[in-house]
Amino acid sequence: MNIIKKIASAGLVALAITASGCSTMQDVVKVKQSGAEGTTQNYAVTEAQAWEIAKTVFRWEGADAIEEHRDQHYMLTSSGVNLVSWGAVMGAWVEPVKDDDTKVTVVTKRRVTVNVATTLTETTFHKRFAQAVSIIKQGKPLPAEAP
């Protein structure tokens, strides 16, 4: 009987540690506002094009519903649990620099901070974003599925 109590206690401790290390979409906003996290690139597209590209990239990468705050130049989304990850919370900021120059900042955070893998990294977001810019520059529409 003592072994069962030890196993149950260990399980509760593990659950408490996991729950205390969860990231939320609000955490994404906070770290971006503080400048502590995020990866920024400038792209030779209009703000409207960059906005649509960012939404498309999130969809390509399996994001859930996208919460748009267009008047504040950002969007938030998340991804769910899969075989290698507990999911992620993500945000993209789309800010005009000039007519055809837009600054795009992305922040991705693992839902569970001790999780080794994540569903989307900031590097992958920008790689996909650049790929989408290339598609648009060729005069083609963005595909629903990732190329």
PDB file of C-alpha atoms in Angstrom:
ATOM      1  CA  MET A   1       0.000   0.000   0.000  1.00  0.00           C
ATOM      2  CA  ASN A   2       2.902   2.365   0.752  1.00  0.00           C
ATOM      3  CA  ILE A   3       4.197   2.056  -2.835  1.00  0.00           C
ATOM      4  CA  ILE A   4       0.814   3.171  -4.211  1.00  0.00           C
ATOM      5  CA  LYS A   5       0.928   6.319  -2.064  1.00  0.00           C
ATOM      6  CA  LYS A   6       4.448   7.083  -3.292  1.00  0.00           C
ATOM      7  CA  ILE A   7       3.430   6.652  -6.939  1.00  0.00           C
ATOM      8  CA  ALA A   8       0.332   8.810  -6.441  1.00  0.00           C
ATOM      9  CA  SER A   9       2.387  11.496  -4.687  1.00  0.00           C
ATOM     10  CA  ALA A  10       4.998  11.497  -7.458  1.00  0.00           C
ATOM     11  CA  GLY A  11       2.230  11.791 -10.060  1.00  0.00           C
ATOM     12  CA  LEU A  12       0.703  14.774  -8.268  1.00  0.00           C
ATOM     13  CA  VAL A  13       4.073  16.508  -8.019  1.00  0.00           C
ATOM     14  CA  ALA A  14       4.724  15.943 -11.743  1.00  0.00           C
ATOM     15  CA  LEU A  15       1.276  17.287 -12.595  1.00  0.00           C
ATOM     16  CA  ALA A  16       1.818  20.374 -10.437  1.00  0.00           C
ATOM     17  CA  ILE A  17       5.182  21.088 -12.079  1.00  0.00           C
ATOM     18  CA  THR A  18       3.690  20.685 -15.544  1.00  0.00           C
ATOM     19  CA  ALA A  19       0.686  22.882 -14.773  1.00  0.00           C
ATOM     20  CA  SER A  20       2.807  25.638 -13.255  1.00  0.00           C
ATOM     21  CA  GLY A  21       4.927  25.894 -16.418  1.00  0.00           C
ATOM     22  CA  CYS A  22       2.138  26.502 -18.918  1.00  0.00           C
ATOM     23  CA  SER A  23       2.326  29.408 -21.359  1.00  0.00           C
ATOM     24  CA  THR A  24      -0.734  31.362 -22.462  1.00  0.00           C
ATOM     25  CA  MET A  25      -1.458  33.707 -25.335  1.00  0.00           C
ATOM     26  CA  GLN A  26      -1.199  36.584 -22.853  1.00  0.00           C
ATOM     27  CA  ASP A  27       2.386  35.470 -22.153  1.00  0.00           C
ATOM     28  CA  VAL A  28       3.122  35.851 -25.873  1.00  0.00           C
ATOM     29  CA  VAL A  29       1.862  39.444 -25.799  1.00  0.00           C
ATOM     30  CA  LYS A  30       3.823  40.260 -22.618  1.00  0.00           C
ATOM     31  CA  VAL A  31       7.177  38.987 -23.902  1.00  0.00           C
ATOM     32  CA  LYS A  32       6.718  40.800 -27.212  1.00  0.00           C
ATOM     33  CA  GLN A  33       5.841  44.072 -25.456  1.00  0.00           C
ATOM     34  CA  SER A  34       8.857  43.737 -23.182  1.00  0.00           C
ATOM     35  CA  GLY A  35      11.128  42.971 -26.132  1.00  0.00           C
ATOM     36  CA  ALA A  36      12.345  39.852 -24.337  1.00  0.00           C
ATOM     37  CA  GLU A  37      11.418  37.414 -27.101  1.00  0.00           C
ATOM     38  CA  GLY A  38      10.468  37.326 -30.758  1.00  0.00           C
ATOM     39  CA  THR A  39      12.115  37.186 -34.150  1.00  0.00           C
ATOM     40  CA  THR A  40      11.693  40.093 -36.572  1.00  0.00           C
ATOM     41  CA  GLN A  41      12.186  40.252 -40.334  1.00  0.00           C
ATOM     42  CA  ASN A  42      11.291  42.913 -42.879  1.00  0.00           C
ATOM     43  CA  TYR A  43       9.544  41.852 -46.080  1.00  0.00           C
ATOM     44  CA  ALA A  44       8.951  43.697 -49.333  1.00  0.00           C
ATOM     45  CA  VAL A  45       5.161  43.377 -49.192  1.00  0.00           C
ATOM     46  CA  THR A  46       2.332  45.663 -48.158  1.00  0.00           C
ATOM     47  CA  GLU A  47       0.865  45.472 -44.684  1.00  0.00           C
ATOM     48  CA  ALA A  48      -2.308  43.879 -46.101  1.00  0.00           C
ATOM     49  CA  GLN A  49      -0.288  41.214 -47.922  1.00  0.00           C
ATOM     50  CA  ALA A  50       1.811  40.512 -44.825  1.00  0.00           C
ATOM     51  CA  TRP A  51      -1.342  40.149 -42.730  1.00  0.00           C
ATOM     52  CA  GLU A  52      -2.774  37.522 -45.088  1.00  0.00           C
ATOM     53  CA  ILE A  53       0.560  35.735 -45.363  1.00  0.00           C
ATOM     54  CA  ALA A  54       0.909  35.503 -41.573  1.00  0.00           C
ATOM     55  CA  LYS A  55      -2.566  33.979 -41.262  1.00  0.00           C
ATOM     56  CA  THR A  56      -1.760  31.563 -44.078  1.00  0.00           C
ATOM     57  CA  VAL A  57       1.518  30.474 -42.499  1.00  0.00           C
ATOM     58  CA  PHE A  58      -0.229  29.765 -39.192  1.00  0.00           C
ATOM     59  CA  ARG A  59      -2.843  27.707 -41.055  1.00  0.00           C
ATOM     60  CA  TRP A  60      -0.169  25.826 -43.025  1.00  0.00           C
ATOM     61  CA  GLU A  61       1.438  24.891 -39.728  1.00  0.00           C
ATOM     62  CA  GLY A  62      -1.772  23.563 -38.165  1.00  0.00           C
ATOM     63  CA  ALA A  63      -2.811  26.476 -35.963  1.00  0.00           C
ATOM     64  CA  ASP A  64      -6.203  26.581 -34.313  1.00  0.00           C
ATOM     65  CA  ALA A  65      -8.509  29.609 -34.637  1.00  0.00           C
ATOM     66  CA  ILE A  66      -6.697  32.898 -35.204  1.00  0.00           C
ATOM     67  CA  GLU A  67      -7.595  35.797 -32.918  1.00  0.00           C
ATOM     68  CA  GLU A  68      -7.097  38.983 -34.957  1.00  0.00           C
ATOM     69  CA  HIS A  69      -6.301  42.383 -33.408  1.00  0.00           C
ATOM     70  CA  ARG A  70      -5.799  44.233 -36.667  1.00  0.00           C
ATOM     71  CA  ASP A  71      -6.125  47.709 -35.121  1.00  0.00           C
ATOM     72  CA  GLN A  72      -3.197  46.824 -32.837  1.00  0.00           C
ATOM     73  CA  HIS A  73      -1.256  45.094 -35.649  1.00  0.00           C
ATOM     74  CA  TYR A  74      -1.138  41.602 -34.165  1.00  0.00           C
ATOM     75  CA  MET A  75      -2.785  38.182 -34.229  1.00  0.00           C
ATOM     76  CA  LEU A  76      -2.671  35.309 -31.760  1.00  0.00           C
ATOM     77  CA  THR A  77      -3.221  31.612 -32.203  1.00  0.00           C
ATOM     78  CA  SER A  78      -2.327  28.266 -30.719  1.00  0.00           C
ATOM     79  CA  SER A  79      -1.782  24.691 -31.711  1.00  0.00           C
ATOM     80  CA  GLY A  80      -2.923  21.596 -29.906  1.00  0.00           C
ATOM     81  CA  VAL A  81      -1.303  18.487 -28.559  1.00  0.00           C
ATOM     82  CA  ASN A  82       0.269  16.016 -30.969  1.00  0.00           C
ATOM     83  CA  LEU A  83       2.592  13.019 -30.660  1.00  0.00           C
ATOM     84  CA  VAL A  84       5.688  15.105 -29.862  1.00  0.00           C
ATOM     85  CA  SER A  85       4.350  18.286 -28.281  1.00  0.00           C
ATOM     86  CA  TRP A  86       1.830  19.670 -25.816  1.00  0.00           C
ATOM     87  CA  GLY A  87       1.225  22.426 -28.354  1.00  0.00           C
ATOM     88  CA  ALA A  88       2.219  26.061 -28.597  1.00  0.00           C
ATOM     89  CA  VAL A  89       0.894  29.592 -28.281  1.00  0.00           C
ATOM     90  CA  MET A  90       1.940  32.028 -30.992  1.00  0.00           C
ATOM     91  CA  GLY A  91       1.595  35.602 -32.089  1.00  0.00           C
ATOM     92  CA  ALA A  92       2.539  37.630 -35.153  1.00  0.00           C
ATOM     93  CA  TRP A  93       2.913  41.407 -35.290  1.00  0.00           C
ATOM     94  CA  VAL A  94       2.560  43.019 -38.719  1.00  0.00           C
ATOM     95  CA  GLU A  95       3.723  46.628 -38.782  1.00  0.00           C
ATOM     96  CA  PRO A  96       4.093  48.854 -41.855  1.00  0.00           C
ATOM     97  CA  VAL A  97       7.480  50.482 -42.405  1.00  0.00           C
ATOM     98  CA  LYS A  98       6.862  51.943 -45.887  1.00  0.00           C
ATOM     99  CA  ASP A  99       4.330  51.258 -48.657  1.00  0.00           C
ATOM    100  CA  ASP A 100       5.952  48.003 -49.743  1.00  0.00           C
ATOM    101  CA  ASP A 101       7.990  47.237 -46.643  1.00  0.00           C
ATOM    102  CA  THR A 102       6.502  45.540 -43.609  1.00  0.00           C
ATOM    103  CA  LYS A 103       8.100  44.447 -40.351  1.00  0.00           C
ATOM    104  CA  VAL A 104       6.887  41.046 -39.147  1.00  0.00           C
ATOM    105  CA  THR A 105       7.666  39.804 -35.641  1.00  0.00           C
ATOM    106  CA  VAL A 106       6.678  36.351 -34.452  1.00  0.00           C
ATOM    107  CA  VAL A 107       6.720  34.922 -30.947  1.00  0.00           C
ATOM    108  CA  THR A 108       6.166  31.231 -30.309  1.00  0.00           C
ATOM    109  CA  LYS A 109       6.083  29.629 -26.881  1.00  0.00           C
ATOM    110  CA  ARG A 110       5.661  26.017 -25.875  1.00  0.00           C
ATOM    111  CA  ARG A 111       2.464  25.487 -23.881  1.00  0.00           C
ATOM    112  CA  VAL A 112       4.407  23.401 -21.394  1.00  0.00           C
ATOM    113  CA  THR A 113       7.796  24.984 -20.817  1.00  0.00           C
ATOM    114  CA  VAL A 114       9.532  21.686 -20.065  1.00  0.00           C
ATOM    115  CA  ASN A 115       8.397  20.247 -23.395  1.00  0.00           C
ATOM    116  CA  VAL A 116      11.347  19.505 -25.699  1.00  0.00           C
ATOM    117  CA  ALA A 117       9.517  19.894 -29.028  1.00  0.00           C
ATOM    118  CA  THR A 118       7.113  22.529 -30.308  1.00  0.00           C
ATOM    119  CA  THR A 119       4.680  22.630 -33.200  1.00  0.00           C
ATOM    120  CA  LEU A 120       6.051  25.837 -34.772  1.00  0.00           C
ATOM    121  CA  THR A 121       9.318  27.666 -34.240  1.00  0.00           C
ATOM    122  CA  GLU A 122       9.979  31.315 -35.050  1.00  0.00           C
ATOM    123  CA  THR A 123      12.567  30.202 -37.617  1.00  0.00           C
ATOM    124  CA  THR A 124      10.049  27.953 -39.385  1.00  0.00           C
ATOM    125  CA  PHE A 125       7.445  30.742 -39.381  1.00  0.00           C
ATOM    126  CA  HIS A 126       9.844  33.119 -41.162  1.00  0.00           C
ATOM    127  CA  LYS A 127      10.980  30.396 -43.583  1.00  0.00           C
ATOM    128  CA  ARG A 128       7.350  29.748 -44.530  1.00  0.00           C
ATOM    129  CA  PHE A 129       6.617  33.494 -44.651  1.00  0.00           C
ATOM    130  CA  ALA A 130       9.474  34.060 -47.121  1.00  0.00           C
ATOM    131  CA  GLN A 131       8.180  31.126 -49.173  1.00  0.00           C
ATOM    132  CA  ALA A 132       4.722  32.735 -49.289  1.00  0.00           C
ATOM    133  CA  VAL A 133       6.208  36.114 -50.294  1.00  0.00           C
ATOM    134  CA  SER A 134       7.910  34.372 -53.208  1.00  0.00           C
ATOM    135  CA  ILE A 135       4.604  32.820 -54.292  1.00  0.00           C
ATOM    136  CA  ILE A 136       2.852  36.207 -54.194  1.00  0.00           C
ATOM    137  CA  LYS A 137       5.700  37.901 -56.101  1.00  0.00           C
ATOM    138  CA  GLN A 138       5.173  35.318 -58.867  1.00  0.00           C
ATOM    139  CA  GLY A 139       1.575  36.515 -59.116  1.00  0.00           C
ATOM    140  CA  LYS A 140       0.135  33.261 -57.758  1.00  0.00           C
ATOM    141  CA  PRO A 141      -2.456  32.873 -55.002  1.00  0.00           C
ATOM    142  CA  LEU A 142      -1.390  31.335 -51.722  1.00  0.00           C
ATOM    143  CA  PRO A 143      -2.380  27.667 -51.601  1.00  0.00           C
ATOM    144  CA  ALA A 144      -4.596  26.362 -48.787  1.00  0.00           C
ATOM    145  CA  GLU A 145      -2.084  23.594 -48.073  1.00  0.00           C
ATOM    146  CA  ALA A 146       1.599  24.220 -47.410  1.00  0.00           C
ATOM    147  CA  PRO A 147       3.676  23.842 -50.566  1.00  0.00           C
TER     148      PRO A 147
END
